[in-house]
Each structure stands twice: as structure tokens, then as C-alpha cells.
Amino acid sequence: MISKNLKFGIISKYVTLKSLESYTSHKYGSCIMSLTGYTFLQSSLHWFSAPALLSSIGLVLTAQQTGKGEKTFGMGKGDLMYYHKSFGTLSFFLLLPRLSTKLLSPKVGALLTSSSFEQKAANISHRLLYGFITVMPVTGVAMGMWGGKGLPFFGRDFKAFQKKNGTIAKYSFKIHKTIGTYGKYLVPLHVGAAGVHGLQKGGIMWRINPFRNGRM
């Protein structure tokens, strides 16, 4: 027979665990999901996509500050725009696998260190950022393919469609320019928020690490 002390200890631990589960579920959402990370494929695509996005943004901003006949980092405005478009094309190629894994992978819950306000802000900013990384490469590709200039890709360029469509190219340019002007601020916002959570030691870098726990 189980002694009364042992029974009492088991019941106490059960009550404590249930109370903790109830508290974390109420305050942070799903505790189990909060302690899980992104899949290997999700994490890997994140780290492949991020440099392409940052390079594309950085290059076009540099090109805008480079005058005609001037050079920045040894490149003129035309070269800077060429590599801006090349990284944009790379972002386009990474877009479908990234969105697919986002939709098909298990949902990852909020960080345990996040307040309810931070969770809501994170959800909104993430959705806007996903919209940004979708619209920008898609409109960039549309401009090149229907505008007649094709797609630059690090020396191995893609030819434009034989039949041009000025309407698609024109509106793609307008959308690309407008979204790019304001949407680029989502990137430093995302990086800054990640940095803050990193200082809070909430495990944000752990769960986006594709090689966590030595997995391959």
C-alpha cells in the first residue's frame, strides 16, 4: 500500500503542476508551444532569406545616395541596382519554400517573457513583415519580366517575357516603390525586438536556431 505521506506528496506535486499549467496558459498562452522552436527547414530558410533581404534593401538605399558618375564601395549606381535586383530575385526564389513551410509547420507559441501587448504587437508586425517579403520580390520580378529588362541574377540573368505588358510593369513599379518606402522600417523593428527579447533571455535565438540541440 502507498503510505499517506507518499500519497500526499504525489497529490501536492500534481496540484502544483496543474496550477502552474493553468497560470502559464492564462498568462502566456500555450506553455508547451512556447517552449518549442521552429523546424529545421523553417529556421534554415529564415537565415537564408534574411541576408538576401537585408542586402537588397541596403543596396537600393546606397544606390539612392550615389550620384551619377559617383561610386560607393567601388560600384556605381547601375552596379548597385544590379545587385539589388539580384538579391531580390534570390528572395523571390526563397519565397515559395518559406511560405510553404510557414503554413505547413506546427505553430510556435509566444515567448514566455512576452506580455500580452508584446504578443499582439509581434503578431501584427510579423504579418506585415511577411506581406512585405512577399510583395517586394513578386512586384520586382513582375517589373523585370513584363517590363522587358528581365531578371538580374549574379551574372546568370533571366530573359524577360517576349510579350511585354506595360500595365503590369507600371503598377508593379508603383506598388514596389510605395511598399518599399514604408515597409523597410519593419526590418529594423523586427531586429530590434529580437534584440530586446534576447537580452531578456526568453529563448528567442534558441528557437530560431536550426542546429539547436545538435540536430542536423
JSON list of C-alpha atoms in Angstrom, two decimals:
[
{"chain": "A", "resi": 1, "resn": "MET", "atom": "CA", "xyz": [0.00, 0.00, 0.00]},
{"chain": "A", "resi": 2, "resn": "ILE", "atom": "CA", "xyz": [1.09, 3.58, -0.63]},
{"chain": "A", "resi": 3, "resn": "SER", "atom": "CA", "xyz": [1.80, 5.50, 2.54]},
{"chain": "A", "resi": 4, "resn": "LYS", "atom": "CA", "xyz": [-0.20, 8.62, 3.37]},
{"chain": "A", "resi": 5, "resn": "ASN", "atom": "CA", "xyz": [2.92, 10.79, 3.10]},
{"chain": "A", "resi": 6, "resn": "LEU", "atom": "CA", "xyz": [3.67, 9.45, -0.38]},
{"chain": "A", "resi": 7, "resn": "LYS", "atom": "CA", "xyz": [0.05, 9.96, -1.46]},
{"chain": "A", "resi": 8, "resn": "PHE", "atom": "CA", "xyz": [0.13, 13.49, -0.09]},
{"chain": "A", "resi": 9, "resn": "GLY", "atom": "CA", "xyz": [3.41, 14.22, -1.91]},
{"chain": "A", "resi": 10, "resn": "ILE", "atom": "CA", "xyz": [2.06, 12.94, -5.25]},
{"chain": "A", "resi": 11, "resn": "ILE", "atom": "CA", "xyz": [-1.18, 14.92, -4.87]},
{"chain": "A", "resi": 12, "resn": "SER", "atom": "CA", "xyz": [0.72, 18.09, -3.90]},
{"chain": "A", "resi": 13, "resn": "LYS", "atom": "CA", "xyz": [3.01, 17.84, -6.92]},
{"chain": "A", "resi": 14, "resn": "TYR", "atom": "CA", "xyz": [0.02, 17.20, -9.20]},
{"chain": "A", "resi": 15, "resn": "VAL", "atom": "CA", "xyz": [-1.83, 20.22, -7.84]},
{"chain": "A", "resi": 16, "resn": "THR", "atom": "CA", "xyz": [1.29, 22.37, -8.15]},
{"chain": "A", "resi": 17, "resn": "LEU", "atom": "CA", "xyz": [1.85, 21.30, -11.76]},
{"chain": "A", "resi": 18, "resn": "LYS", "atom": "CA", "xyz": [-1.79, 21.86, -12.69]},
{"chain": "A", "resi": 19, "resn": "SER", "atom": "CA", "xyz": [-1.72, 25.29, -11.07]},
{"chain": "A", "resi": 20, "resn": "LEU", "atom": "CA", "xyz": [1.45, 26.18, -12.96]},
{"chain": "A", "resi": 21, "resn": "GLU", "atom": "CA", "xyz": [-0.07, 24.91, -16.21]},
{"chain": "A", "resi": 22, "resn": "SER", "atom": "CA", "xyz": [-3.23, 26.92, -15.62]},
{"chain": "A", "resi": 23, "resn": "TYR", "atom": "CA", "xyz": [-1.22, 30.04, -14.80]},
{"chain": "A", "resi": 24, "resn": "THR", "atom": "CA", "xyz": [1.07, 29.84, -17.81]},
{"chain": "A", "resi": 25, "resn": "SER", "atom": "CA", "xyz": [-1.80, 29.01, -20.14]},
{"chain": "A", "resi": 26, "resn": "HIS", "atom": "CA", "xyz": [-3.73, 32.02, -18.88]},
{"chain": "A", "resi": 27, "resn": "LYS", "atom": "CA", "xyz": [-0.81, 34.42, -18.91]},
{"chain": "A", "resi": 28, "resn": "TYR", "atom": "CA", "xyz": [1.25, 33.22, -21.87]},
{"chain": "A", "resi": 29, "resn": "GLY", "atom": "CA", "xyz": [-0.99, 31.03, -24.00]},
{"chain": "A", "resi": 30, "resn": "SER", "atom": "CA", "xyz": [0.16, 27.50, -24.71]},
{"chain": "A", "resi": 31, "resn": "CYS", "atom": "CA", "xyz": [3.07, 26.76, -22.41]},
{"chain": "A", "resi": 32, "resn": "ILE", "atom": "CA", "xyz": [4.14, 23.71, -24.40]},
{"chain": "A", "resi": 33, "resn": "MET", "atom": "CA", "xyz": [4.13, 25.59, -27.69]},
{"chain": "A", "resi": 34, "resn": "SER", "atom": "CA", "xyz": [6.03, 28.48, -26.13]},
{"chain": "A", "resi": 35, "resn": "LEU", "atom": "CA", "xyz": [8.87, 26.14, -25.21]},
{"chain": "A", "resi": 36, "resn": "THR", "atom": "CA", "xyz": [9.17, 24.67, -28.71]},
{"chain": "A", "resi": 37, "resn": "GLY", "atom": "CA", "xyz": [11.17, 26.04, -31.59]},
{"chain": "A", "resi": 38, "resn": "TYR", "atom": "CA", "xyz": [10.81, 26.35, -35.32]},
{"chain": "A", "resi": 39, "resn": "THR", "atom": "CA", "xyz": [11.51, 23.35, -37.53]},
{"chain": "A", "resi": 40, "resn": "PHE", "atom": "CA", "xyz": [14.93, 22.87, -39.10]},
{"chain": "A", "resi": 41, "resn": "LEU", "atom": "CA", "xyz": [13.59, 23.88, -42.51]},
{"chain": "A", "resi": 42, "resn": "GLN", "atom": "CA", "xyz": [11.83, 26.98, -41.16]},
{"chain": "A", "resi": 43, "resn": "SER", "atom": "CA", "xyz": [14.92, 28.12, -39.25]},
{"chain": "A", "resi": 44, "resn": "SER", "atom": "CA", "xyz": [17.24, 27.45, -42.20]},
{"chain": "A", "resi": 45, "resn": "LEU", "atom": "CA", "xyz": [15.05, 29.37, -44.66]},
{"chain": "A", "resi": 46, "resn": "HIS", "atom": "CA", "xyz": [14.85, 32.26, -42.20]},
{"chain": "A", "resi": 47, "resn": "TRP", "atom": "CA", "xyz": [18.64, 32.56, -42.10]},
{"chain": "A", "resi": 48, "resn": "PHE", "atom": "CA", "xyz": [18.96, 32.16, -45.89]},
{"chain": "A", "resi": 49, "resn": "SER", "atom": "CA", "xyz": [16.27, 34.77, -46.56]},
{"chain": "A", "resi": 50, "resn": "ALA", "atom": "CA", "xyz": [17.45, 37.38, -44.07]},
{"chain": "A", "resi": 51, "resn": "PRO", "atom": "CA", "xyz": [20.82, 38.20, -45.72]},
{"chain": "A", "resi": 52, "resn": "ALA", "atom": "CA", "xyz": [19.16, 38.39, -49.15]},
{"chain": "A", "resi": 53, "resn": "LEU", "atom": "CA", "xyz": [16.51, 40.80, -47.84]},
{"chain": "A", "resi": 54, "resn": "LEU", "atom": "CA", "xyz": [18.99, 42.97, -45.92]},
{"chain": "A", "resi": 55, "resn": "SER", "atom": "CA", "xyz": [21.39, 43.11, -48.88]},
{"chain": "A", "resi": 56, "resn": "SER", "atom": "CA", "xyz": [18.61, 44.07, -51.28]},
{"chain": "A", "resi": 57, "resn": "ILE", "atom": "CA", "xyz": [17.42, 46.89, -49.03]},
{"chain": "A", "resi": 58, "resn": "GLY", "atom": "CA", "xyz": [20.93, 48.11, -48.24]},
{"chain": "A", "resi": 59, "resn": "LEU", "atom": "CA", "xyz": [21.97, 48.17, -51.90]},
{"chain": "A", "resi": 60, "resn": "VAL", "atom": "CA", "xyz": [18.97, 50.17, -53.12]},
{"chain": "A", "resi": 61, "resn": "LEU", "atom": "CA", "xyz": [19.35, 52.69, -50.29]},
{"chain": "A", "resi": 62, "resn": "THR", "atom": "CA", "xyz": [23.04, 53.05, -51.17]},
{"chain": "A", "resi": 63, "resn": "ALA", "atom": "CA", "xyz": [22.17, 53.47, -54.85]},
{"chain": "A", "resi": 64, "resn": "GLN", "atom": "CA", "xyz": [19.74, 56.24, -53.97]},
{"chain": "A", "resi": 65, "resn": "GLN", "atom": "CA", "xyz": [22.54, 58.11, -52.19]},
{"chain": "A", "resi": 66, "resn": "THR", "atom": "CA", "xyz": [25.03, 57.58, -55.02]},
{"chain": "A", "resi": 67, "resn": "GLY", "atom": "CA", "xyz": [25.09, 60.33, -57.61]},
{"chain": "A", "resi": 68, "resn": "LYS", "atom": "CA", "xyz": [25.55, 59.91, -61.34]},
{"chain": "A", "resi": 69, "resn": "GLY", "atom": "CA", "xyz": [29.21, 59.20, -62.09]},
{"chain": "A", "resi": 70, "resn": "GLU", "atom": "CA", "xyz": [29.97, 58.55, -58.41]},
{"chain": "A", "resi": 71, "resn": "LYS", "atom": "CA", "xyz": [31.00, 55.25, -56.86]},
{"chain": "A", "resi": 72, "resn": "THR", "atom": "CA", "xyz": [30.18, 53.72, -53.49]},
{"chain": "A", "resi": 73, "resn": "PHE", "atom": "CA", "xyz": [32.13, 50.66, -52.34]},
{"chain": "A", "resi": 74, "resn": "GLY", "atom": "CA", "xyz": [33.69, 50.65, -55.80]},
{"chain": "A", "resi": 75, "resn": "MET", "atom": "CA", "xyz": [30.31, 50.41, -57.55]},
{"chain": "A", "resi": 76, "resn": "GLY", "atom": "CA", "xyz": [28.31, 52.94, -59.48]},
{"chain": "A", "resi": 77, "resn": "LYS", "atom": "CA", "xyz": [24.55, 53.40, -59.28]},
{"chain": "A", "resi": 78, "resn": "GLY", "atom": "CA", "xyz": [23.95, 50.88, -62.07]},
{"chain": "A", "resi": 79, "resn": "ASP", "atom": "CA", "xyz": [26.04, 48.16, -60.40]},
{"chain": "A", "resi": 80, "resn": "LEU", "atom": "CA", "xyz": [24.37, 48.75, -57.05]},
{"chain": "A", "resi": 81, "resn": "MET", "atom": "CA", "xyz": [20.94, 48.41, -58.64]},
{"chain": "A", "resi": 82, "resn": "TYR", "atom": "CA", "xyz": [22.05, 45.28, -60.49]},
{"chain": "A", "resi": 83, "resn": "TYR", "atom": "CA", "xyz": [22.94, 43.54, -57.24]},
{"chain": "A", "resi": 84, "resn": "HIS", "atom": "CA", "xyz": [19.84, 44.96, -55.54]},
{"chain": "A", "resi": 85, "resn": "LYS", "atom": "CA", "xyz": [17.77, 43.19, -58.20]},
{"chain": "A", "resi": 86, "resn": "SER", "atom": "CA", "xyz": [19.92, 40.04, -57.99]},
{"chain": "A", "resi": 87, "resn": "PHE", "atom": "CA", "xyz": [19.28, 39.71, -54.26]},
{"chain": "A", "resi": 88, "resn": "GLY", "atom": "CA", "xyz": [15.62, 40.48, -54.94]},
{"chain": "A", "resi": 89, "resn": "THR", "atom": "CA", "xyz": [15.49, 37.61, -57.43]},
{"chain": "A", "resi": 90, "resn": "LEU", "atom": "CA", "xyz": [17.10, 35.34, -54.83]},
{"chain": "A", "resi": 91, "resn": "SER", "atom": "CA", "xyz": [14.44, 36.44, -52.33]},
{"chain": "A", "resi": 92, "resn": "PHE", "atom": "CA", "xyz": [11.78, 35.52, -54.88]},
{"chain": "A", "resi": 93, "resn": "PHE", "atom": "CA", "xyz": [13.21, 32.01, -55.28]},
{"chain": "A", "resi": 94, "resn": "LEU", "atom": "CA", "xyz": [13.22, 31.53, -51.49]},
{"chain": "A", "resi": 95, "resn": "LEU", "atom": "CA", "xyz": [9.68, 32.89, -51.10]},
{"chain": "A", "resi": 96, "resn": "LEU", "atom": "CA", "xyz": [7.60, 29.84, -52.05]},
{"chain": "A", "resi": 97, "resn": "PRO", "atom": "CA", "xyz": [9.51, 27.35, -49.85]},
{"chain": "A", "resi": 98, "resn": "ARG", "atom": "CA", "xyz": [9.43, 29.80, -46.96]},
{"chain": "A", "resi": 99, "resn": "LEU", "atom": "CA", "xyz": [5.70, 30.47, -47.19]},
{"chain": "A", "resi": 100, "resn": "SER", "atom": "CA", "xyz": [5.00, 26.75, -47.66]},
{"chain": "A", "resi": 101, "resn": "THR", "atom": "CA", "xyz": [6.93, 25.75, -44.54]},
{"chain": "A", "resi": 102, "resn": "LYS", "atom": "CA", "xyz": [5.26, 28.59, -42.63]},
{"chain": "A", "resi": 103, "resn": "LEU", "atom": "CA", "xyz": [1.79, 27.27, -43.49]},
{"chain": "A", "resi": 104, "resn": "LEU", "atom": "CA", "xyz": [2.55, 23.55, -43.11]},
{"chain": "A", "resi": 105, "resn": "SER", "atom": "CA", "xyz": [4.75, 23.55, -40.00]},
{"chain": "A", "resi": 106, "resn": "PRO", "atom": "CA", "xyz": [3.44, 23.35, -36.40]},
{"chain": "A", "resi": 107, "resn": "LYS", "atom": "CA", "xyz": [2.60, 26.70, -34.87]},
{"chain": "A", "resi": 108, "resn": "VAL", "atom": "CA", "xyz": [5.11, 28.13, -32.41]},
{"chain": "A", "resi": 109, "resn": "GLY", "atom": "CA", "xyz": [3.62, 29.92, -29.44]},
{"chain": "A", "resi": 110, "resn": "ALA", "atom": "CA", "xyz": [4.56, 33.23, -27.85]},
{"chain": "A", "resi": 111, "resn": "LEU", "atom": "CA", "xyz": [7.70, 33.70, -25.79]},
{"chain": "A", "resi": 112, "resn": "LEU", "atom": "CA", "xyz": [7.22, 33.16, -22.07]},
{"chain": "A", "resi": 113, "resn": "THR", "atom": "CA", "xyz": [8.85, 36.53, -21.38]},
{"chain": "A", "resi": 114, "resn": "SER", "atom": "CA", "xyz": [6.36, 38.42, -23.58]},
{"chain": "A", "resi": 115, "resn": "SER", "atom": "CA", "xyz": [3.48, 40.44, -22.21]},
{"chain": "A", "resi": 116, "resn": "SER", "atom": "CA", "xyz": [0.06, 40.21, -23.86]},
{"chain": "A", "resi": 117, "resn": "PHE", "atom": "CA", "xyz": [0.69, 43.58, -25.54]},
{"chain": "A", "resi": 118, "resn": "GLU", "atom": "CA", "xyz": [4.04, 42.39, -26.90]},
{"chain": "A", "resi": 119, "resn": "GLN", "atom": "CA", "xyz": [2.42, 39.22, -28.21]},
{"chain": "A", "resi": 120, "resn": "LYS", "atom": "CA", "xyz": [-0.23, 41.19, -30.10]},
{"chain": "A", "resi": 121, "resn": "ALA", "atom": "CA", "xyz": [2.37, 43.63, -31.45]},
{"chain": "A", "resi": 122, "resn": "ALA", "atom": "CA", "xyz": [4.57, 40.72, -32.55]},
{"chain": "A", "resi": 123, "resn": "ASN", "atom": "CA", "xyz": [1.67, 39.06, -34.39]},
{"chain": "A", "resi": 124, "resn": "ILE", "atom": "CA", "xyz": [0.82, 42.26, -36.24]},
{"chain": "A", "resi": 125, "resn": "SER", "atom": "CA", "xyz": [4.43, 43.09, -37.15]},
{"chain": "A", "resi": 126, "resn": "HIS", "atom": "CA", "xyz": [5.12, 39.52, -38.30]},
{"chain": "A", "resi": 127, "resn": "ARG", "atom": "CA", "xyz": [2.11, 39.54, -40.60]},
{"chain": "A", "resi": 128, "resn": "LEU", "atom": "CA", "xyz": [3.14, 42.89, -42.03]},
{"chain": "A", "resi": 129, "resn": "LEU", "atom": "CA", "xyz": [6.70, 41.66, -42.48]},
{"chain": "A", "resi": 130, "resn": "TYR", "atom": "CA", "xyz": [5.54, 38.53, -44.28]},
{"chain": "A", "resi": 131, "resn": "GLY", "atom": "CA", "xyz": [3.44, 40.75, -46.51]},
{"chain": "A", "resi": 132, "resn": "PHE", "atom": "CA", "xyz": [6.49, 42.91, -47.19]},
{"chain": "A", "resi": 133, "resn": "ILE", "atom": "CA", "xyz": [8.79, 39.98, -48.07]},
{"chain": "A", "resi": 134, "resn": "THR", "atom": "CA", "xyz": [6.07, 38.64, -50.38]},
{"chain": "A", "resi": 135, "resn": "VAL", "atom": "CA", "xyz": [5.01, 41.80, -52.21]},
{"chain": "A", "resi": 136, "resn": "MET", "atom": "CA", "xyz": [8.50, 43.20, -52.80]},
{"chain": "A", "resi": 137, "resn": "PRO", "atom": "CA", "xyz": [10.09, 40.28, -54.70]},
{"chain": "A", "resi": 138, "resn": "VAL", "atom": "CA", "xyz": [6.85, 39.48, -56.55]},
{"chain": "A", "resi": 139, "resn": "THR", "atom": "CA", "xyz": [6.45, 43.05, -57.84]},
{"chain": "A", "resi": 140, "resn": "GLY", "atom": "CA", "xyz": [10.17, 43.27, -58.59]},
{"chain": "A", "resi": 141, "resn": "VAL", "atom": "CA", "xyz": [10.00, 40.12, -60.72]},
{"chain": "A", "resi": 142, "resn": "ALA", "atom": "CA", "xyz": [6.83, 41.38, -62.42]},
{"chain": "A", "resi": 143, "resn": "MET", "atom": "CA", "xyz": [8.57, 44.64, -63.35]},
{"chain": "A", "resi": 144, "resn": "GLY", "atom": "CA", "xyz": [11.51, 42.83, -64.90]},
{"chain": "A", "resi": 145, "resn": "MET", "atom": "CA", "xyz": [9.65, 40.06, -66.70]},
{"chain": "A", "resi": 146, "resn": "TRP", "atom": "CA", "xyz": [6.81, 42.16, -68.13]},
{"chain": "A", "resi": 147, "resn": "GLY", "atom": "CA", "xyz": [8.82, 45.38, -68.46]},
{"chain": "A", "resi": 148, "resn": "GLY", "atom": "CA", "xyz": [11.32, 43.86, -70.88]},
{"chain": "A", "resi": 149, "resn": "LYS", "atom": "CA", "xyz": [14.52, 44.07, -68.83]},
{"chain": "A", "resi": 150, "resn": "GLY", "atom": "CA", "xyz": [14.48, 40.56, -67.40]},
{"chain": "A", "resi": 151, "resn": "LEU", "atom": "CA", "xyz": [15.87, 39.47, -64.02]},
{"chain": "A", "resi": 152, "resn": "PRO", "atom": "CA", "xyz": [19.47, 40.05, -62.99]},
{"chain": "A", "resi": 153, "resn": "PHE", "atom": "CA", "xyz": [20.93, 37.15, -61.02]},
{"chain": "A", "resi": 154, "resn": "PHE", "atom": "CA", "xyz": [24.63, 37.49, -60.22]},
{"chain": "A", "resi": 155, "resn": "GLY", "atom": "CA", "xyz": [25.79, 37.19, -63.81]},
{"chain": "A", "resi": 156, "resn": "ARG", "atom": "CA", "xyz": [23.32, 34.49, -64.85]},
{"chain": "A", "resi": 157, "resn": "ASP", "atom": "CA", "xyz": [20.39, 36.65, -65.84]},
{"chain": "A", "resi": 158, "resn": "PHE", "atom": "CA", "xyz": [16.90, 35.59, -66.90]},
{"chain": "A", "resi": 159, "resn": "LYS", "atom": "CA", "xyz": [15.37, 36.97, -70.09]},
{"chain": "A", "resi": 160, "resn": "ALA", "atom": "CA", "xyz": [12.10, 38.87, -69.95]},
{"chain": "A", "resi": 161, "resn": "PHE", "atom": "CA", "xyz": [8.87, 37.58, -71.43]},
{"chain": "A", "resi": 162, "resn": "GLN", "atom": "CA", "xyz": [8.76, 38.08, -75.18]},
{"chain": "A", "resi": 163, "resn": "LYS", "atom": "CA", "xyz": [5.43, 39.87, -74.91]},
{"chain": "A", "resi": 164, "resn": "LYS", "atom": "CA", "xyz": [5.69, 42.97, -72.75]},
{"chain": "A", "resi": 165, "resn": "ASN", "atom": "CA", "xyz": [2.84, 44.24, -70.61]},
{"chain": "A", "resi": 166, "resn": "GLY", "atom": "CA", "xyz": [3.33, 47.87, -69.73]},
{"chain": "A", "resi": 167, "resn": "THR", "atom": "CA", "xyz": [0.29, 47.97, -67.45]},
{"chain": "A", "resi": 168, "resn": "ILE", "atom": "CA", "xyz": [1.55, 45.16, -65.21]},
{"chain": "A", "resi": 169, "resn": "ALA", "atom": "CA", "xyz": [5.07, 46.63, -65.16]},
{"chain": "A", "resi": 170, "resn": "LYS", "atom": "CA", "xyz": [3.77, 50.12, -64.36]},
{"chain": "A", "resi": 171, "resn": "TYR", "atom": "CA", "xyz": [1.54, 49.13, -61.46]},
{"chain": "A", "resi": 172, "resn": "SER", "atom": "CA", "xyz": [4.11, 46.68, -60.13]},
{"chain": "A", "resi": 173, "resn": "PHE", "atom": "CA", "xyz": [6.61, 49.55, -60.00]},
{"chain": "A", "resi": 174, "resn": "LYS", "atom": "CA", "xyz": [4.17, 51.80, -58.14]},
{"chain": "A", "resi": 175, "resn": "ILE", "atom": "CA", "xyz": [3.37, 49.10, -55.57]},
{"chain": "A", "resi": 176, "resn": "HIS", "atom": "CA", "xyz": [7.05, 48.17, -55.24]},
{"chain": "A", "resi": 177, "resn": "LYS", "atom": "CA", "xyz": [8.10, 51.77, -54.64]},
{"chain": "A", "resi": 178, "resn": "THR", "atom": "CA", "xyz": [5.31, 52.59, -52.18]},
{"chain": "A", "resi": 179, "resn": "ILE", "atom": "CA", "xyz": [5.60, 49.42, -50.09]},
{"chain": "A", "resi": 180, "resn": "GLY", "atom": "CA", "xyz": [9.39, 49.65, -50.17]},
{"chain": "A", "resi": 181, "resn": "THR", "atom": "CA", "xyz": [9.40, 53.25, -48.93]},
{"chain": "A", "resi": 182, "resn": "TYR", "atom": "CA", "xyz": [7.46, 52.46, -45.77]},
{"chain": "A", "resi": 183, "resn": "GLY", "atom": "CA", "xyz": [7.81, 48.71, -45.36]},
{"chain": "A", "resi": 184, "resn": "LYS", "atom": "CA", "xyz": [11.58, 48.77, -44.96]},
{"chain": "A", "resi": 185, "resn": "TYR", "atom": "CA", "xyz": [11.13, 50.09, -41.42]},
{"chain": "A", "resi": 186, "resn": "LEU", "atom": "CA", "xyz": [9.64, 46.74, -40.42]},
{"chain": "A", "resi": 187, "resn": "VAL", "atom": "CA", "xyz": [13.10, 45.18, -40.72]},
{"chain": "A", "resi": 188, "resn": "PRO", "atom": "CA", "xyz": [14.91, 47.24, -38.02]},
{"chain": "A", "resi": 189, "resn": "LEU", "atom": "CA", "xyz": [11.76, 46.93, -35.89]},
{"chain": "A", "resi": 190, "resn": "HIS", "atom": "CA", "xyz": [11.96, 43.13, -36.17]},
{"chain": "A", "resi": 191, "resn": "VAL", "atom": "CA", "xyz": [15.70, 43.05, -35.45]},
{"chain": "A", "resi": 192, "resn": "GLY", "atom": "CA", "xyz": [15.34, 45.45, -32.52]},
{"chain": "A", "resi": 193, "resn": "ALA", "atom": "CA", "xyz": [12.52, 43.44, -30.95]},
{"chain": "A", "resi": 194, "resn": "ALA", "atom": "CA", "xyz": [14.58, 40.25, -31.31]},
{"chain": "A", "resi": 195, "resn": "GLY", "atom": "CA", "xyz": [17.49, 42.00, -29.60]},
{"chain": "A", "resi": 196, "resn": "VAL", "atom": "CA", "xyz": [15.31, 43.10, -26.68]},
{"chain": "A", "resi": 197, "resn": "HIS", "atom": "CA", "xyz": [13.93, 39.58, -26.21]},
{"chain": "A", "resi": 198, "resn": "GLY", "atom": "CA", "xyz": [17.46, 38.23, -26.47]},
{"chain": "A", "resi": 199, "resn": "LEU", "atom": "CA", "xyz": [18.51, 40.44, -23.55]},
{"chain": "A", "resi": 200, "resn": "GLN", "atom": "CA", "xyz": [15.50, 39.16, -21.59]},
{"chain": "A", "resi": 201, "resn": "LYS", "atom": "CA", "xyz": [16.82, 35.62, -22.13]},
{"chain": "A", "resi": 202, "resn": "GLY", "atom": "CA", "xyz": [13.46, 34.35, -23.33]},
{"chain": "A", "resi": 203, "resn": "GLY", "atom": "CA", "xyz": [14.97, 31.77, -25.68]},
{"chain": "A", "resi": 204, "resn": "ILE", "atom": "CA", "xyz": [14.23, 33.68, -28.87]},
{"chain": "A", "resi": 205, "resn": "MET", "atom": "CA", "xyz": [17.53, 32.82, -30.54]},
{"chain": "A", "resi": 206, "resn": "TRP", "atom": "CA", "xyz": [17.34, 29.21, -29.36]},
{"chain": "A", "resi": 207, "resn": "ARG", "atom": "CA", "xyz": [14.06, 28.52, -31.11]},
{"chain": "A", "resi": 208, "resn": "ILE", "atom": "CA", "xyz": [15.15, 30.02, -34.45]},
{"chain": "A", "resi": 209, "resn": "ASN", "atom": "CA", "xyz": [18.49, 28.17, -34.37]},
{"chain": "A", "resi": 210, "resn": "PRO", "atom": "CA", "xyz": [18.42, 25.34, -36.98]},
{"chain": "A", "resi": 211, "resn": "PHE", "atom": "CA", "xyz": [21.20, 23.49, -35.15]},
{"chain": "A", "resi": 212, "resn": "ARG", "atom": "CA", "xyz": [19.82, 23.64, -31.62]},
{"chain": "A", "resi": 213, "resn": "ASN", "atom": "CA", "xyz": [20.36, 20.50, -29.53]},
{"chain": "A", "resi": 214, "resn": "GLY", "atom": "CA", "xyz": [22.94, 19.38, -32.09]},
{"chain": "A", "resi": 215, "resn": "ARG", "atom": "CA", "xyz": [20.31, 18.49, -34.70]},
{"chain": "A", "resi": 216, "resn": "MET", "atom": "CA", "xyz": [21.19, 18.49, -38.40]}
]
